[in-house]
Coordinates of C-alpha atoms and ligand atoms in Angstrom, one line a residue:
X241 CA 23.9 8.1 -42.1
X242 CA 20.5 8.5 -43.8
X243 CA 17.6 10.2 -42.0
X244 CA 14.4 9.0 -40.4
X245 CA 11.1 10.7 -40.7
X246 CA 9.4 12.1 -37.6
X247 CA 7.5 9.9 -35.2
X248 CA 3.7 10.2 -35.0
X249 CA 2.4 13.8 -34.4
X250 CA 0.8 12.9 -31.0
X251 CA 4.3 12.2 -29.7
X252 CA 5.6 15.7 -30.3
X253 CA 5.9 17.4 -26.9
X254 CA 5.4 14.2 -24.9
X255 CA 8.2 13.3 -22.5
X256 CA 8.9 9.6 -21.6
X257 CA 7.6 8.7 -18.1
X258 CA 10.4 8.9 -15.7
X259 CA 9.8 7.5 -12.2
X260 CA 13.2 9.0 -11.1
X261 CA 14.4 5.8 -9.7
X262 CA 17.9 6.6 -8.3
X263 CA 20.1 4.4 -6.2
X264 CA 19.4 5.0 -2.5
X265 CA 19.5 3.5 1.0
X266 CA 15.8 4.0 1.7
X267 CA 13.5 3.7 -1.3
X268 CA 10.5 5.8 -0.3
X269 CA 9.6 7.1 -3.7
X270 CA 7.5 4.5 -5.6
X271 CA 4.8 3.4 -3.1
X272 CA 6.1 -0.1 -3.1
X273 CA 5.7 -2.5 -0.2
X274 CA 8.9 -2.1 1.9
X275 CA 8.9 -5.9 2.6
X276 CA 9.7 -8.4 -0.1
X277 CA 7.7 -11.6 -0.4
X278 CA 8.4 -13.8 2.7
X279 CA 10.7 -16.8 2.4
X280 CA 8.0 -19.5 2.7
X281 CA 5.9 -18.0 -0.2
X282 CA 9.1 -17.4 -2.1
X283 CA 9.9 -21.1 -1.9
X284 CA 6.5 -22.0 -3.2
X285 CA 7.0 -19.5 -6.1
X286 CA 10.3 -21.1 -6.9
X287 CA 8.8 -24.6 -7.1
X288 CA 5.9 -23.2 -9.2
X289 CA 8.3 -21.6 -11.6
X290 CA 10.3 -24.9 -12.0
X291 CA 7.1 -26.4 -13.6
X292 CA 6.5 -23.6 -16.1
X293 CA 7.2 -24.7 -19.6
X294 CA 9.3 -21.9 -21.0
X295 CA 9.1 -23.1 -24.6
X296 CA 5.3 -22.7 -24.8
X297 CA 3.3 -19.5 -25.0
X298 CA 1.4 -18.7 -21.8
X299 CA -2.3 -19.0 -21.4
X300 CA -3.1 -15.6 -23.1
X301 CA -5.8 -14.7 -20.6
X302 CA -4.3 -16.3 -17.5
X303 CA -7.6 -18.1 -16.9
X304 CA -6.4 -19.8 -13.7
X305 CA -5.6 -16.5 -12.1
X306 CA -8.8 -15.0 -13.5
X307 CA -10.8 -17.7 -11.8
X308 CA -9.1 -17.1 -8.5
X309 CA -9.6 -13.4 -8.6
X310 CA -13.2 -13.8 -9.8
X311 CA -14.0 -16.1 -7.0
X312 CA -12.5 -13.9 -4.4
X313 CA -14.6 -11.0 -5.6
X314 CA -17.8 -12.9 -6.2
X315 CA -17.6 -12.4 -9.9
X316 CA -17.4 -14.5 -13.1
X317 CA -14.3 -15.2 -15.0
X318 CA -15.4 -13.0 -17.9
X319 CA -15.6 -10.0 -15.5
X320 CA -11.9 -10.1 -14.8
X321 CA -8.9 -9.3 -17.0
X322 CA -5.2 -9.4 -16.1
X323 CA -2.6 -7.0 -17.5
X324 CA 1.1 -6.4 -17.5
X325 CA 0.8 -4.3 -14.5
X326 CA -2.1 -1.9 -14.0
X327 CA -0.1 0.3 -16.4
X328 CA -1.0 -1.9 -19.4
X329 CA -4.7 -1.8 -18.5
X330 CA -4.5 2.0 -18.2
X331 CA -3.1 2.1 -21.7
X332 CA -5.8 -0.3 -22.9
X333 CA -8.6 1.9 -21.6
X334 CA -7.2 4.8 -23.8
X335 CA -7.0 2.5 -26.8
X336 CA -10.5 1.0 -26.3
X337 CA -12.5 4.0 -25.0
X338 CA -10.3 6.9 -26.3
X339 CA -8.9 7.8 -29.7
X340 CA -9.3 10.8 -32.1
X341 CA -12.5 12.6 -31.7
X342 CA -13.1 11.1 -28.2
X343 CA -12.8 12.7 -24.7
X344 CA -11.2 11.6 -21.4
X345 CA -12.2 13.4 -18.2
X346 CA -9.2 13.8 -15.9
X347 CA -9.1 15.1 -12.3
X348 CA -5.6 16.6 -11.8
X349 CA -3.4 16.5 -9.9
X350 CA -3.5 12.7 -10.3
X351 CA -1.5 9.8 -11.7
X352 CA 0.2 11.4 -14.8
X353 CA 0.0 8.2 -16.8
X354 CA -3.7 8.7 -17.4
X355 CA -3.3 12.0 -19.4
X356 CA -0.1 10.7 -21.1
X357 CA -2.0 7.6 -22.5
X358 CA -4.9 9.9 -23.7
X359 CA -2.4 12.1 -25.6
X360 CA -0.7 9.1 -27.0
X361 CA -3.9 7.8 -28.5
X362 CA -5.1 11.2 -29.8
X363 CA -7.8 11.5 -27.1
X364 CA -8.8 14.9 -26.0
X365 CA -8.1 15.5 -22.3
X366 CA -10.8 17.5 -20.4
X367 CA -9.4 18.6 -17.0
X368 CA -11.6 19.3 -14.0
X369 CA -8.9 20.4 -11.5
X370 CA -9.2 19.3 -7.9
X371 CA -9.9 21.9 -5.2
X372 CA -7.2 23.5 -3.0
X373 CA -7.3 20.6 -0.5
X374 CA -7.1 18.2 -3.5
X375 CA -10.6 16.9 -3.0
X376 CA -12.6 16.4 -6.2
X377 CA -14.7 19.3 -7.5
X378 CA -17.7 17.0 -7.5
X379 CA -20.3 19.5 -8.7
X380 CA -18.2 20.5 -11.7
X381 CA -17.5 16.9 -12.6
X382 CA -21.1 15.9 -12.5
X383 CA -22.1 19.0 -14.5
X384 CA -19.3 18.3 -17.1
X385 CA -20.3 14.6 -17.6
X386 CA -23.9 15.8 -17.9
X387 CA -23.0 17.4 -21.2
X388 CA -22.9 13.9 -22.6
X389 CA -19.7 14.0 -24.6
X390 CA -17.2 12.3 -22.2
X391 CA -16.1 8.8 -23.3
X392 CA -14.2 7.8 -20.2
X393 CA -13.3 9.1 -16.8
X394 CA -10.6 7.9 -14.4
X395 CA -10.9 8.5 -10.7
X396 CA -7.9 7.2 -8.6
X397 CA -9.3 6.3 -5.2
X398 CA -7.1 6.8 -3.1
X399 CA -5.7 9.4 -5.4
X400 CA -2.0 9.3 -6.3
X401 CA -0.1 11.5 -5.2
X402 CA -2.5 13.3 -3.0
X403 CA -3.7 10.4 -0.9
X404 CA -7.4 10.5 -0.2
X405 CA -10.3 8.3 -1.2
X406 CA -13.0 9.7 -3.4
X407 CA -16.4 10.0 -1.7
X408 CA -18.5 6.9 -2.3
X409 CA -21.7 8.9 -2.7
X410 CA -20.1 11.1 -5.3
X411 CA -18.8 8.0 -7.3
X412 CA -22.3 6.5 -7.1
X413 CA -23.8 9.8 -8.5
X414 CA -21.1 9.9 -11.2
X415 CA -22.0 6.3 -12.3
X416 CA -25.6 7.3 -12.6
X417 CA -24.9 10.7 -14.3
X418 CA -23.1 9.4 -17.3
X419 CA -22.8 6.5 -19.7
X420 CA -19.0 7.2 -20.0
X421 CA -16.8 4.3 -18.8
X422 CA -15.8 5.2 -15.2
X423 CA -12.5 3.6 -14.1
X424 CA -12.1 3.7 -10.4
X425 CA -8.3 3.1 -9.9
X426 CA -8.1 1.1 -6.7
X427 CA -4.3 0.4 -7.0
X428 CA -4.1 1.2 -3.2
X429 CA -7.3 -0.5 -2.2
X430 CA -5.7 -2.9 0.3
X431 CA -4.5 0.2 2.3
X432 CA -7.8 2.2 2.1
X433 CA -9.8 -1.0 2.6
X434 CA -12.6 0.6 0.6
X435 CA -13.9 -0.5 -2.7
X436 CA -16.6 0.2 -5.3
X437 CA -16.9 -3.4 -6.1
X438 CA -20.5 -3.8 -4.8
X439 CA -21.6 -1.3 -7.5
X440 CA -20.5 -3.6 -10.3
X441 CA -23.7 -5.5 -10.0
X442 CA -25.8 -2.5 -11.0
X443 CA -23.5 -0.4 -13.1
X444 CA -22.3 -1.6 -16.5
X445 CA -20.1 1.6 -16.8
X446 CA -18.0 0.9 -13.7
X447 CA -14.5 -0.6 -14.1
X448 CA -12.2 -1.2 -11.2
X449 CA -8.4 -1.4 -11.4
X450 CA -6.2 -3.2 -8.9
X451 CA -2.6 -4.3 -8.8
X452 CA -0.2 -6.8 -7.3
X453 CA 2.5 -4.1 -7.1
X454 CA 1.7 -2.5 -3.8
X455 CA 0.2 -4.5 -1.0
X456 CA 1.4 -7.8 -2.5
X457 CA 5.0 -6.9 -2.9
X458 CA 5.1 -7.7 -6.6
X459 CA 6.1 -4.4 -8.3
X460 CA 9.0 -6.3 -9.9
X461 CA 6.6 -8.8 -11.5
X462 CA 4.1 -6.6 -13.4
X463 CA 0.6 -7.8 -12.7
X464 CA -2.6 -5.9 -12.5
X465 CA -6.2 -6.6 -13.2
X466 CA -9.6 -5.0 -13.9
X467 CA -13.0 -6.0 -12.6
X468 CA -16.0 -5.0 -14.7
X469 CA -18.9 -5.8 -16.9
X470 CA -18.3 -8.8 -19.2
X471 CA -19.2 -6.7 -22.3
X472 CA -16.7 -4.0 -21.3
X473 CA -14.0 -6.6 -20.7
X474 CA -14.7 -8.0 -24.1
X475 CA -13.8 -4.7 -25.7
X476 CA -10.5 -4.7 -23.8
X477 CA -9.7 -8.2 -25.3
X478 CA -9.8 -6.5 -28.7
X479 CA -6.9 -4.1 -27.9
X480 CA -4.7 -6.0 -25.5
X481 CA -1.4 -7.7 -26.6
X482 CA -2.3 -11.4 -26.6
X483 CA 0.6 -12.6 -24.4
X484 CA 1.2 -9.5 -22.3
X485 CA 1.1 -11.5 -19.1
X486 CA 3.9 -14.0 -19.2
X487 CA 3.9 -17.5 -17.8
X488 CA 6.4 -16.9 -15.1
X489 CA 4.5 -13.9 -13.8
X490 CA 1.2 -15.8 -13.9
X491 CA 2.8 -18.6 -11.8
X492 CA 4.2 -16.1 -9.3
X493 CA 0.9 -14.2 -9.0
X494 CA -1.1 -17.5 -8.5
X495 CA 1.1 -18.4 -5.5
X496 CA 0.9 -14.9 -4.0
X497 CA -2.8 -14.6 -4.5
X498 CA -3.5 -18.0 -2.9
X499 CA -1.4 -16.9 0.1
X500 CA -2.8 -13.3 0.2
X501 CA -3.9 -13.7 3.8
X502 CA -0.3 -13.8 4.8
X503 CA 0.2 -10.2 3.6
X504 CA -2.4 -8.9 5.9
X505 CA 0.1 -8.4 8.8
X506 CA 2.4 -6.4 6.6
X507 CA -0.5 -4.3 5.3
X508 CA -1.6 -3.5 8.8
X509 CA 1.9 -2.5 9.7
X510 CA 2.0 -0.1 6.8
X511 CA -1.3 1.4 7.8
X512 CA -0.2 2.0 11.4
X513 CA 3.2 3.4 10.2
X514 CA 1.3 5.7 7.8
X515 CA -0.7 7.0 10.7
X516 CA 2.4 7.5 12.8
X517 CA 4.1 9.3 9.9
X518 CA 1.1 11.6 9.4
X519 CA 1.2 12.5 13.1
X520 CA 4.9 13.1 13.2
X521 CA 5.0 15.0 9.9
X522 CA 2.3 17.2 11.3
X523 CA 4.6 18.3 14.1
X524 CA 7.4 19.5 11.8
X525 CA 7.3 23.3 11.6
X526 CA 6.4 24.8 8.2
X527 CA 5.1 21.6 6.7
X528 CA 1.5 21.1 5.4
X529 CA 0.6 17.4 5.5
X530 CA -2.2 16.0 3.4
X531 CA -4.2 13.2 4.9
X532 CA -3.8 9.8 3.4
X533 CA -5.9 6.6 3.0
X534 CA -3.0 5.0 1.2
X535 CA 0.7 3.9 1.7
X536 CA 2.2 7.3 0.9
X537 CA 1.9 10.9 2.2
X538 CA 2.0 14.1 0.3
X539 CA 3.5 17.1 2.1
X540 CA 4.3 20.7 1.2
X541 CA 7.0 23.0 2.4
X542 CA 9.0 26.0 1.1
X543 CA 12.1 25.0 -0.9
X544 CA 10.9 21.5 -1.4
X545 CA 13.3 20.8 -4.2
X546 CA 16.2 21.6 -1.9
X547 CA 14.8 19.5 0.8
X548 CA 14.5 16.6 -1.7
X549 CA 18.2 17.0 -2.5
X550 CA 19.2 17.1 1.2
X551 CA 17.1 14.0 1.9
X552 CA 18.7 12.3 -1.1
X553 CA 22.2 13.3 0.1
X554 CA 21.3 11.3 3.2
X555 CA 20.4 8.2 1.2
X556 CA 16.6 8.8 1.4
X557 CA 14.8 8.8 -1.9
X558 CA 11.3 10.4 -1.9
X559 CA 9.3 11.6 -4.9
X560 CA 9.7 15.2 -5.9
X561 CA 6.6 16.8 -7.3
X562 CA 7.8 20.3 -6.5
X563 CA 7.7 21.5 -10.1
X564 CA 4.6 19.6 -11.2
X565 CA 1.5 21.6 -11.9
X566 CA -0.8 22.1 -8.9
X567 CA 1.8 20.4 -6.7
X568 CA 4.3 23.2 -6.2
X569 CA 6.6 22.6 -3.3
X570 CA 5.2 19.1 -2.7
X571 CA 7.1 15.9 -1.9
X572 CA 5.6 12.5 -1.5
X573 CA 7.0 9.9 0.9
X574 CA 6.1 6.2 0.7
X575 CA 5.5 4.4 3.9
X576 CA 8.6 2.3 4.6
X577 CA 9.6 0.0 7.4
X578 CA 9.6 1.5 10.9
X579 CA 13.4 2.0 10.7
X580 CA 13.2 3.7 7.3
X581 CA 10.4 6.0 8.5
X582 CA 12.4 6.9 11.6
X583 CA 15.4 7.7 9.4
X584 CA 13.3 9.8 7.1
X585 CA 11.7 11.7 10.0
X586 CA 15.0 12.4 11.7
X587 CA 16.6 13.6 8.4
X588 CA 13.6 15.8 7.6
X589 CA 13.6 17.4 11.1
X590 CA 17.2 18.1 10.8
X591 CA 17.0 19.6 7.3
X592 CA 14.1 21.8 8.3
X593 CA 15.8 23.0 11.5
X594 CA 18.9 24.0 9.5
X595 CA 17.2 25.7 6.6
Ligands
PMP846 N1 -2.6 3.4 -10.6 C1 -2.0 4.2 -9.7 C2 -2.8 5.2 -9.1 C3 -0.7 4.0 -9.4 O1 -0.1 4.8 -8.5 C4 0.1 2.9 -10.1 C5 1.5 2.7 -9.8 N2 2.3 3.8 -9.7 C6 -0.6 2.2 -11.0 C7 -2.0 2.4 -11.2 C8 0.0 1.1 -11.8 O2 0.7 0.2 -11.1 P1 1.3 -1.1 -11.7 O3 1.5 -0.9 -13.2 O4 2.6 -1.4 -11.0 O5 0.3 -2.2 -11.5

């Protein structure tokens, strides 16, 4: 066989993103909604899909969906852009605002995709690590952006995997302190019930990311969106794949978005289960629990990798961060159904008691 030359230099040393999705009885590792879309809405989805012409390219910008999302957020169509999951839009920000000679300000530990996209696009990553309790080192961030060389910043709020919202006052200061594009990643906004959206009116450099994957039970469909200034959105149009959001996904998302009130009950159930899990985890000896505004909880304990294995042996899949930088001995559990959470708690109590 002949040989092939090496891939691009920025790929050397990168490892493919691995969500470690293994077969399990209780999937508590990917922050999904534990309940699938309910039957009535599923029926509507099926009828909508029947009408989708499969031989035609989709509306490249998903304008119907854009209009629905714009209206719900008091914005115009040109302030909204859909993507193939939030992930695509996270890649697009690196393409549009990053690149060789440009700088991305990252607040680790956070969603690892941000830094990976920066590296992939030859963007320099400037880290301002979080404090020991995983809150943002606000003073250092403001001082660092004050130097004037940062091109974009991403603040996950709530932060994944650590769980807490960023302070609104800090975000407001950050928007004023820099002309860098500030992406506030609100993938878990429906659980935190807190948004920076009102700031869009006055801040051209604010961009907000949301997703259908979590609260709206559509992780399998791949649909995310950004809200921002029309001029910023126009730059994203230059880098996006024209047909990244397919016609079937558009049809599904339209049905789900128009029925979004019906998800409220499930969202409230997740919030109350989260609070119960926080309380119960707090009672397990030897565990440090980090507070959460989201649908997952980070916790720390000695020998976390062994605990992960023991949980998995009992059919319970949580996310292992125990060897990730700044997250030593940490595991993250997604809030499941009441039954799944009970099983998780019982298994964890037993594993800790027998350590
Ligand atoms: N942002 C954060 C903080 C996330 O945790 C995720 C999902 N893991 C995403 C964005 C992207 O979600 P999706 O691509 O499913 O929309």
